[in-house]
Amino acid sequence: MKKTFVLITFTFIIFFICSAVALAVPDSPYVDVYVNGKFLESDQPAMIIEGRTFAPLRAIVESLNCFVYWDADKQSIQINNEVTEISMKIMFSTMYKTDRRNRDIREAIVLDVPPNIYNERTLVPARAIAE
């Protein structure tokens, strides 16, 4: 009897915890972005699209004191700081990282999802920016 009571109580607690977590998921596809602990304000918020978080590239990169160059004809993006150059193209899943001090060191990084354009803004997978 005591084991049955403990089992029912444990099951109820687990059910309650799982229900609370499910209720905590927001209906909005938008997410807040923080860079170095500060909330990032942008005209295009970060979004969750098909289970992936996409972030507004220019706003994040410029907040990190990097430069962004957009080539509309090629739909390519180039990001520079003193040490690194990153290039990627819209709808292509490979990002290239080059050491600006030694151009021979170039790394191809395969992204799980490619950058895309939404509301005339370039959104890239948040994981790509973090890496």
Backbone as JSON Lines, residues from 0, in Angstrom:
{"i":0,"aa":"M","n":[0.82,-1.19,0.0],"ca":[0.0,0.0,0.0],"c":[0.86,1.25,0.0]}
{"i":1,"aa":"K","n":[1.9,1.21,0.82],"ca":[2.79,2.37,0.92],"c":[3.52,2.59,-0.41]}
{"i":2,"aa":"K","n":[3.95,1.5,-1.07],"ca":[4.63,1.61,-2.35],"c":[3.69,2.19,-3.41]}
{"i":3,"aa":"T","n":[2.44,1.8,-3.4],"ca":[1.46,2.31,-4.36],"c":[1.24,3.8,-4.14]}
{"i":4,"aa":"F","n":[1.14,4.22,-2.9],"ca":[0.95,5.64,-2.59],"c":[2.15,6.46,-3.08]}
{"i":5,"aa":"V","n":[3.37,5.97,-2.83],"ca":[4.58,6.67,-3.25],"c":[4.64,6.74,-4.78]}
{"i":6,"aa":"L","n":[4.29,5.66,-5.44],"ca":[4.3,5.62,-6.91],"c":[3.3,6.6,-7.5]}
{"i":7,"aa":"I","n":[2.1,6.64,-6.95],"ca":[1.08,7.58,-7.44],"c":[1.51,9.02,-7.19]}
{"i":8,"aa":"T","n":[2.04,9.3,-6.02],"ca":[2.52,10.64,-5.7],"c":[3.65,11.06,-6.63]}
{"i":9,"aa":"F","n":[4.61,10.17,-6.87],"ca":[5.74,10.45,-7.75],"c":[5.25,10.72,-9.18]}
{"i":10,"aa":"T","n":[4.3,9.9,-9.66],"ca":[3.75,10.07,-11.0],"c":[3.05,11.43,-11.11]}
{"i":11,"aa":"F","n":[2.28,11.8,-10.09],"ca":[1.59,13.08,-10.09],"c":[2.59,14.24,-10.15]}
{"i":12,"aa":"I","n":[3.67,14.15,-9.38],"ca":[4.69,15.22,-9.37],"c":[5.35,15.34,-10.74]}
{"i":13,"aa":"I","n":[5.73,14.23,-11.35],"ca":[6.34,14.25,-12.68],"c":[5.38,14.85,-13.7]}
{"i":14,"aa":"F","n":[4.11,14.44,-13.66],"ca":[3.1,14.97,-14.57],"c":[2.97,16.48,-14.4]}
{"i":15,"aa":"F","n":[2.95,16.95,-13.17],"ca":[2.81,18.38,-12.89],"c":[4.01,19.16,-13.42]}
{"i":16,"aa":"I","n":[5.22,18.65,-13.21],"ca":[6.43,19.33,-13.69],"c":[6.43,19.4,-15.21]}
{"i":17,"aa":"C","n":[6.12,18.31,-15.87],"ca":[6.09,18.29,-17.34],"c":[5.04,19.24,-17.89]}
{"i":18,"aa":"S","n":[3.89,19.33,-17.24],"ca":[2.83,20.24,-17.67],"c":[3.28,21.69,-17.53]}
{"i":19,"aa":"A","n":[3.99,22.0,-16.47],"ca":[4.45,23.36,-16.24],"c":[5.47,23.76,-17.31]}
{"i":20,"aa":"V","n":[6.33,22.85,-17.7],"ca":[7.32,23.15,-18.73],"c":[6.63,23.39,-20.05]}
{"i":21,"aa":"A","n":[5.63,22.59,-20.38],"ca":[4.91,22.75,-21.65],"c":[4.19,24.09,-21.69]}
{"i":22,"aa":"L","n":[3.66,24.54,-20.57],"ca":[2.97,25.83,-20.53],"c":[3.93,27.0,-20.63]}
{"i":23,"aa":"A","n":[5.19,26.78,-20.34],"ca":[6.17,27.86,-20.36],"c":[6.64,28.2,-21.77]}
{"i":24,"aa":"V","n":[6.32,27.37,-22.77],"ca":[6.75,27.62,-24.14],"c":[5.89,28.71,-24.74]}
{"i":25,"aa":"P","n":[6.49,29.82,-25.2],"ca":[5.69,30.91,-25.75],"c":[5.16,30.57,-27.14]}
{"i":26,"aa":"D","n":[4.06,31.22,-27.51],"ca":[3.47,31.03,-28.84],"c":[4.21,31.85,-29.89]}
{"i":27,"aa":"S","n":[4.92,32.85,-29.49],"ca":[5.6,33.74,-30.43],"c":[6.85,33.09,-31.01]}
{"i":28,"aa":"P","n":[7.09,33.28,-32.32],"ca":[8.31,32.73,-32.92],"c":[9.54,33.6,-32.64]}
{"i":29,"aa":"Y","n":[9.35,34.75,-32.0],"ca":[10.45,35.68,-31.75],"c":[11.14,35.37,-30.43]}
{"i":30,"aa":"V","n":[12.45,35.59,-30.41],"ca":[13.23,35.38,-29.19],"c":[14.1,36.6,-28.94]}
{"i":31,"aa":"D","n":[14.43,36.82,-27.67],"ca":[15.31,37.93,-27.3],"c":[16.76,37.52,-27.51]}
{"i":32,"aa":"V","n":[17.59,38.48,-27.92],"ca":[19.01,38.23,-28.11],"c":[19.78,39.15,-27.19]}
{"i":33,"aa":"Y","n":[20.76,38.59,-26.51],"ca":[21.65,39.35,-25.65],"c":[23.08,39.17,-26.15]}
{"i":34,"aa":"V","n":[23.79,40.29,-26.27],"ca":[25.18,40.27,-26.68],"c":[25.99,40.87,-25.55]}
{"i":35,"aa":"N","n":[26.91,40.07,-25.03],"ca":[27.72,40.49,-23.87],"c":[26.84,40.98,-22.72]}
{"i":36,"aa":"G","n":[25.73,40.29,-22.49],"ca":[24.86,40.61,-21.37],"c":[23.88,41.74,-21.61]}
{"i":37,"aa":"K","n":[23.92,42.38,-22.78],"ca":[23.02,43.49,-23.06],"c":[21.99,43.06,-24.11]}
{"i":38,"aa":"F","n":[20.74,43.48,-23.87],"ca":[19.67,43.18,-24.81],"c":[19.95,43.86,-26.14]}
{"i":39,"aa":"L","n":[19.84,43.11,-27.22],"ca":[20.1,43.64,-28.55],"c":[18.8,44.13,-29.17]}
{"i":40,"aa":"E","n":[18.75,45.42,-29.47],"ca":[17.58,45.98,-30.14],"c":[17.85,45.99,-31.63]}
{"i":41,"aa":"S","n":[16.88,45.52,-32.4],"ca":[17.03,45.44,-33.84],"c":[15.67,45.61,-34.49]}
{"i":42,"aa":"D","n":[15.65,46.12,-35.72],"ca":[14.37,46.26,-36.42],"c":[13.82,44.89,-36.85]}
{"i":43,"aa":"Q","n":[14.67,43.88,-36.85],"ca":[14.24,42.51,-37.15],"c":[14.64,41.62,-35.98]}
{"i":44,"aa":"P","n":[13.67,41.16,-35.2],"ca":[14.02,40.31,-34.06],"c":[14.48,38.93,-34.5]}
{"i":45,"aa":"A","n":[15.18,38.27,-33.62],"ca":[15.57,36.88,-33.87],"c":[14.3,36.03,-33.86]}
{"i":46,"aa":"M","n":[14.34,34.96,-34.66],"ca":[13.14,34.14,-34.82],"c":[13.49,32.66,-34.75]}
{"i":47,"aa":"I","n":[12.51,31.88,-34.37],"ca":[12.64,30.43,-34.44],"c":[11.87,29.99,-35.68]}
{"i":48,"aa":"I","n":[12.59,29.41,-36.64],"ca":[11.99,28.94,-37.88],"c":[12.34,27.46,-38.02]}
{"i":49,"aa":"E","n":[11.32,26.63,-38.09],"ca":[11.48,25.19,-38.22],"c":[12.45,24.62,-37.17]}
{"i":50,"aa":"G","n":[12.31,25.09,-35.95],"ca":[13.11,24.56,-34.85],"c":[14.51,25.13,-34.73]}
{"i":51,"aa":"R","n":[14.88,26.07,-35.58],"ca":[16.21,26.68,-35.53],"c":[16.08,28.16,-35.2]}
{"i":52,"aa":"T","n":[17.0,28.67,-34.41],"ca":[17.0,30.08,-34.06],"c":[17.82,30.84,-35.09]}
{"i":53,"aa":"F","n":[17.18,31.81,-35.74],"ca":[17.84,32.68,-36.71],"c":[17.94,34.07,-36.11]}
{"i":54,"aa":"A","n":[19.11,34.68,-36.24],"ca":[19.35,35.99,-35.65],"c":[19.7,37.0,-36.73]}
{"i":55,"aa":"P","n":[19.37,38.29,-36.49],"ca":[19.71,39.33,-37.46],"c":[21.21,39.56,-37.48]}
{"i":56,"aa":"L","n":[21.82,39.27,-38.6],"ca":[23.28,39.27,-38.7],"c":[23.9,40.63,-38.42]}
{"i":57,"aa":"R","n":[23.48,41.67,-39.15],"ca":[24.13,42.97,-39.04],"c":[24.09,43.51,-37.62]}
{"i":58,"aa":"A","n":[22.95,43.44,-36.97],"ca":[22.83,43.98,-35.61],"c":[23.79,43.31,-34.64]}
{"i":59,"aa":"I","n":[23.89,42.0,-34.72],"ca":[24.77,41.27,-33.81],"c":[26.23,41.54,-34.11]}
{"i":60,"aa":"V","n":[26.59,41.45,-35.39],"ca":[27.99,41.61,-35.77],"c":[28.5,43.02,-35.46]}
{"i":61,"aa":"E","n":[27.69,44.01,-35.75],"ca":[28.12,45.38,-35.45],"c":[28.21,45.64,-33.95]}
{"i":62,"aa":"S","n":[27.37,44.98,-33.16],"ca":[27.47,45.13,-31.7],"c":[28.76,44.49,-31.17]}
{"i":63,"aa":"L","n":[29.37,43.61,-31.97],"ca":[30.64,42.97,-31.59],"c":[31.84,43.7,-32.22]}
{"i":64,"aa":"N","n":[31.6,44.91,-32.72],"ca":[32.64,45.76,-33.33],"c":[33.3,45.12,-34.55]}
{"i":65,"aa":"C","n":[32.49,44.46,-35.35],"ca":[32.95,43.9,-36.62],"c":[32.27,44.65,-37.76]}
{"i":66,"aa":"F","n":[32.79,44.47,-38.94],"ca":[32.23,45.13,-40.11],"c":[31.51,44.1,-40.98]}
{"i":67,"aa":"V","n":[30.38,44.5,-41.56],"ca":[29.6,43.61,-42.42],"c":[29.51,44.23,-43.81]}
{"i":68,"aa":"Y","n":[29.77,43.42,-44.81],"ca":[29.64,43.84,-46.2],"c":[28.64,42.93,-46.89]}
{"i":69,"aa":"W","n":[27.68,43.52,-47.58],"ca":[26.63,42.77,-48.27],"c":[26.76,43.01,-49.76]}
{"i":70,"aa":"D","n":[26.85,41.95,-50.53],"ca":[26.88,42.03,-51.99],"c":[25.53,41.53,-52.48]}
{"i":71,"aa":"A","n":[24.65,42.46,-52.87],"ca":[23.29,42.11,-53.26],"c":[23.26,41.26,-54.53]}
{"i":72,"aa":"D","n":[24.18,41.54,-55.47],"ca":[24.19,40.78,-56.73],"c":[24.51,39.31,-56.49]}
{"i":73,"aa":"K","n":[25.49,39.04,-55.65],"ca":[25.9,37.66,-55.36],"c":[25.19,37.07,-54.15]}
{"i":74,"aa":"Q","n":[24.44,37.91,-53.46],"ca":[23.79,37.55,-52.19],"c":[24.79,36.9,-51.25]}
{"i":75,"aa":"S","n":[25.92,37.59,-51.08],"ca":[26.96,37.08,-50.2],"c":[27.23,38.08,-49.08]}
{"i":76,"aa":"I","n":[27.74,37.54,-48.0],"ca":[28.01,38.31,-46.79],"c":[29.47,38.13,-46.43]}
{"i":77,"aa":"Q","n":[30.11,39.23,-46.04],"ca":[31.48,39.15,-45.57],"c":[31.55,39.9,-44.24]}
{"i":78,"aa":"I","n":[32.13,39.27,-43.25],"ca":[32.27,39.85,-41.91],"c":[33.75,39.92,-41.6]}
{"i":79,"aa":"N","n":[34.19,41.09,-41.13],"ca":[35.61,41.28,-40.83],"c":[35.81,41.87,-39.44]}
{"i":80,"aa":"N","n":[36.86,41.45,-38.79],"ca":[37.43,42.16,-37.66],"c":[38.94,42.16,-37.88]}
{"i":81,"aa":"E","n":[39.72,42.49,-36.88],"ca":[41.17,42.59,-37.07],"c":[41.81,41.24,-37.39]}
{"i":82,"aa":"V","n":[41.23,40.18,-36.93],"ca":[41.87,38.87,-37.0],"c":[41.19,37.92,-37.99]}
{"i":83,"aa":"T","n":[39.88,37.99,-38.1],"ca":[39.14,36.98,-38.83],"c":[38.28,37.59,-39.93]}
{"i":84,"aa":"E","n":[38.13,36.83,-41.0],"ca":[37.2,37.18,-42.07],"c":[36.27,35.98,-42.27]}
{"i":85,"aa":"I","n":[34.98,36.24,-42.28],"ca":[33.99,35.18,-42.48],"c":[33.18,35.54,-43.71]}
{"i":86,"aa":"S","n":[32.95,34.54,-44.56],"ca":[32.1,34.77,-45.73],"c":[31.08,33.65,-45.84]}
{"i":87,"aa":"M","n":[29.89,34.03,-46.29],"ca":[28.82,33.07,-46.5],"c":[27.86,33.63,-47.54]}
{"i":88,"aa":"K","n":[27.04,32.74,-48.09],"ca":[26.06,33.13,-49.09],"c":[24.68,32.68,-48.66]}
{"i":89,"aa":"I","n":[23.7,33.47,-49.09],"ca":[22.32,33.13,-48.8],"c":[21.99,31.78,-49.45]}
{"i":90,"aa":"M","n":[21.34,30.92,-48.7],"ca":[20.89,29.59,-49.13],"c":[22.03,28.6,-49.39]}
{"i":91,"aa":"F","n":[23.24,28.9,-48.94],"ca":[24.36,27.95,-49.02],"c":[24.76,27.58,-47.6]}
{"i":92,"aa":"S","n":[24.99,26.32,-47.36],"ca":[25.23,25.83,-46.01],"c":[26.7,25.81,-45.59]}
{"i":93,"aa":"T","n":[27.58,26.41,-46.38],"ca":[28.99,26.43,-46.0],"c":[29.42,27.86,-45.68]}
{"i":94,"aa":"M","n":[30.07,28.02,-44.55],"ca":[30.61,29.3,-44.11],"c":[32.13,29.16,-44.14]}
{"i":95,"aa":"Y","n":[32.82,30.18,-44.64],"ca":[34.28,30.12,-44.72],"c":[34.89,31.11,-43.73]}
{"i":96,"aa":"K","n":[35.85,30.62,-42.98],"ca":[36.53,31.42,-41.96],"c":[38.01,31.51,-42.35]}
{"i":97,"aa":"T","n":[38.51,32.74,-42.49],"ca":[39.89,32.95,-42.9],"c":[40.62,33.76,-41.85]}
{"i":98,"aa":"D","n":[41.83,33.35,-41.54],"ca":[42.71,34.11,-40.63],"c":[43.32,35.24,-41.45]}
{"i":99,"aa":"R","n":[43.03,36.48,-41.1],"ca":[43.5,37.63,-41.89],"c":[45.01,37.83,-41.76]}
{"i":100,"aa":"R","n":[45.62,37.26,-40.74],"ca":[47.08,37.39,-40.58],"c":[47.82,36.41,-41.46]}
{"i":101,"aa":"N","n":[47.15,35.3,-41.79],"ca":[47.75,34.28,-42.62],"c":[46.66,33.74,-43.54]}
{"i":102,"aa":"R","n":[46.57,34.28,-44.74],"ca":[45.5,33.95,-45.68],"c":[45.49,32.47,-46.07]}
{"i":103,"aa":"D","n":[46.57,31.75,-45.8],"ca":[46.62,30.33,-46.14],"c":[45.74,29.49,-45.22]}
{"i":104,"aa":"I","n":[45.39,30.06,-44.06],"ca":[44.56,29.32,-43.1],"c":[43.1,29.68,-43.36]}
{"i":105,"aa":"R","n":[42.4,28.79,-44.07],"ca":[40.99,28.99,-44.4],"c":[40.23,27.71,-44.04]}
{"i":106,"aa":"E","n":[39.17,27.9,-43.29],"ca":[38.41,26.76,-42.8],"c":[36.98,26.83,-43.35]}
{"i":107,"aa":"A","n":[36.5,25.72,-43.88],"ca":[35.12,25.62,-44.33],"c":[34.31,24.99,-43.2]}
{"i":108,"aa":"I","n":[33.24,25.67,-42.8],"ca":[32.39,25.2,-41.71],"c":[31.01,24.93,-42.3]}
{"i":109,"aa":"V","n":[30.54,23.71,-42.16],"ca":[29.23,23.34,-42.68],"c":[28.17,23.68,-41.63]}
{"i":110,"aa":"L","n":[27.2,24.49,-42.03],"ca":[26.11,24.9,-41.14],"c":[24.96,23.91,-41.27]}
{"i":111,"aa":"D","n":[24.22,23.71,-40.2],"ca":[23.09,22.79,-40.29],"c":[21.94,23.38,-41.1]}
{"i":112,"aa":"V","n":[21.84,24.71,-41.15],"ca":[20.87,25.4,-42.01],"c":[21.54,26.64,-42.59]}
{"i":113,"aa":"P","n":[21.21,27.01,-43.82],"ca":[21.87,28.15,-44.45],"c":[21.28,29.49,-44.01]}
{"i":114,"aa":"P","n":[22.04,30.58,-44.2],"ca":[21.48,31.92,-43.97],"c":[20.32,32.15,-44.92]}
{"i":115,"aa":"N","n":[19.42,33.04,-44.52],"ca":[18.24,33.31,-45.33],"c":[17.85,34.77,-45.19]}
{"i":116,"aa":"I","n":[16.97,35.23,-46.04],"ca":[16.48,36.6,-45.99],"c":[15.03,36.56,-45.54]}
{"i":117,"aa":"Y","n":[14.7,37.39,-44.55],"ca":[13.34,37.49,-44.04],"c":[13.05,38.96,-43.78]}
{"i":118,"aa":"N","n":[11.96,39.47,-44.32],"ca":[11.62,40.89,-44.19],"c":[12.78,41.79,-44.62]}
{"i":119,"aa":"E","n":[13.43,41.42,-45.7],"ca":[14.54,42.18,-46.28],"c":[15.74,42.29,-45.33]}
{"i":120,"aa":"R","n":[15.87,41.36,-44.41],"ca":[17.01,41.31,-43.49],"c":[17.64,39.94,-43.57]}
{"i":121,"aa":"T","n":[18.96,39.91,-43.46],"ca":[19.67,38.64,-43.47],"c":[19.62,38.04,-42.08]}
{"i":122,"aa":"L","n":[19.09,36.83,-42.01],"ca":[19.06,36.09,-40.77],"c":[19.96,34.88,-40.92]}
{"i":123,"aa":"V","n":[20.79,34.65,-39.93],"ca":[21.69,33.51,-39.97],"c":[21.42,32.65,-38.74]}
{"i":124,"aa":"P","n":[21.76,31.37,-38.83],"ca":[21.59,30.51,-37.65],"c":[22.4,31.07,-36.49]}
{"i":125,"aa":"A","n":[21.78,31.18,-35.33],"ca":[22.47,31.73,-34.16],"c":[23.73,30.94,-33.84]}
{"i":126,"aa":"R","n":[23.69,29.65,-34.1],"ca":[24.86,28.82,-33.83],"c":[26.07,29.24,-34.68]}
{"i":127,"aa":"A","n":[25.82,29.66,-35.92],"ca":[26.9,30.11,-36.79],"c":[27.57,31.36,-36.23]}
{"i":128,"aa":"I","n":[26.76,32.28,-35.7],"ca":[27.32,33.5,-35.11],"c":[28.12,33.16,-33.86]}
{"i":129,"aa":"A","n":[27.58,32.26,-33.05],"ca":[28.26,31.88,-31.81],"c":[29.61,31.25,-32.09]}
{"i":130,"aa":"E","n":[29.69,30.44,-33.15],"ca":[30.96,29.79,-33.47],"c":[31.93,30.78,-34.05]}
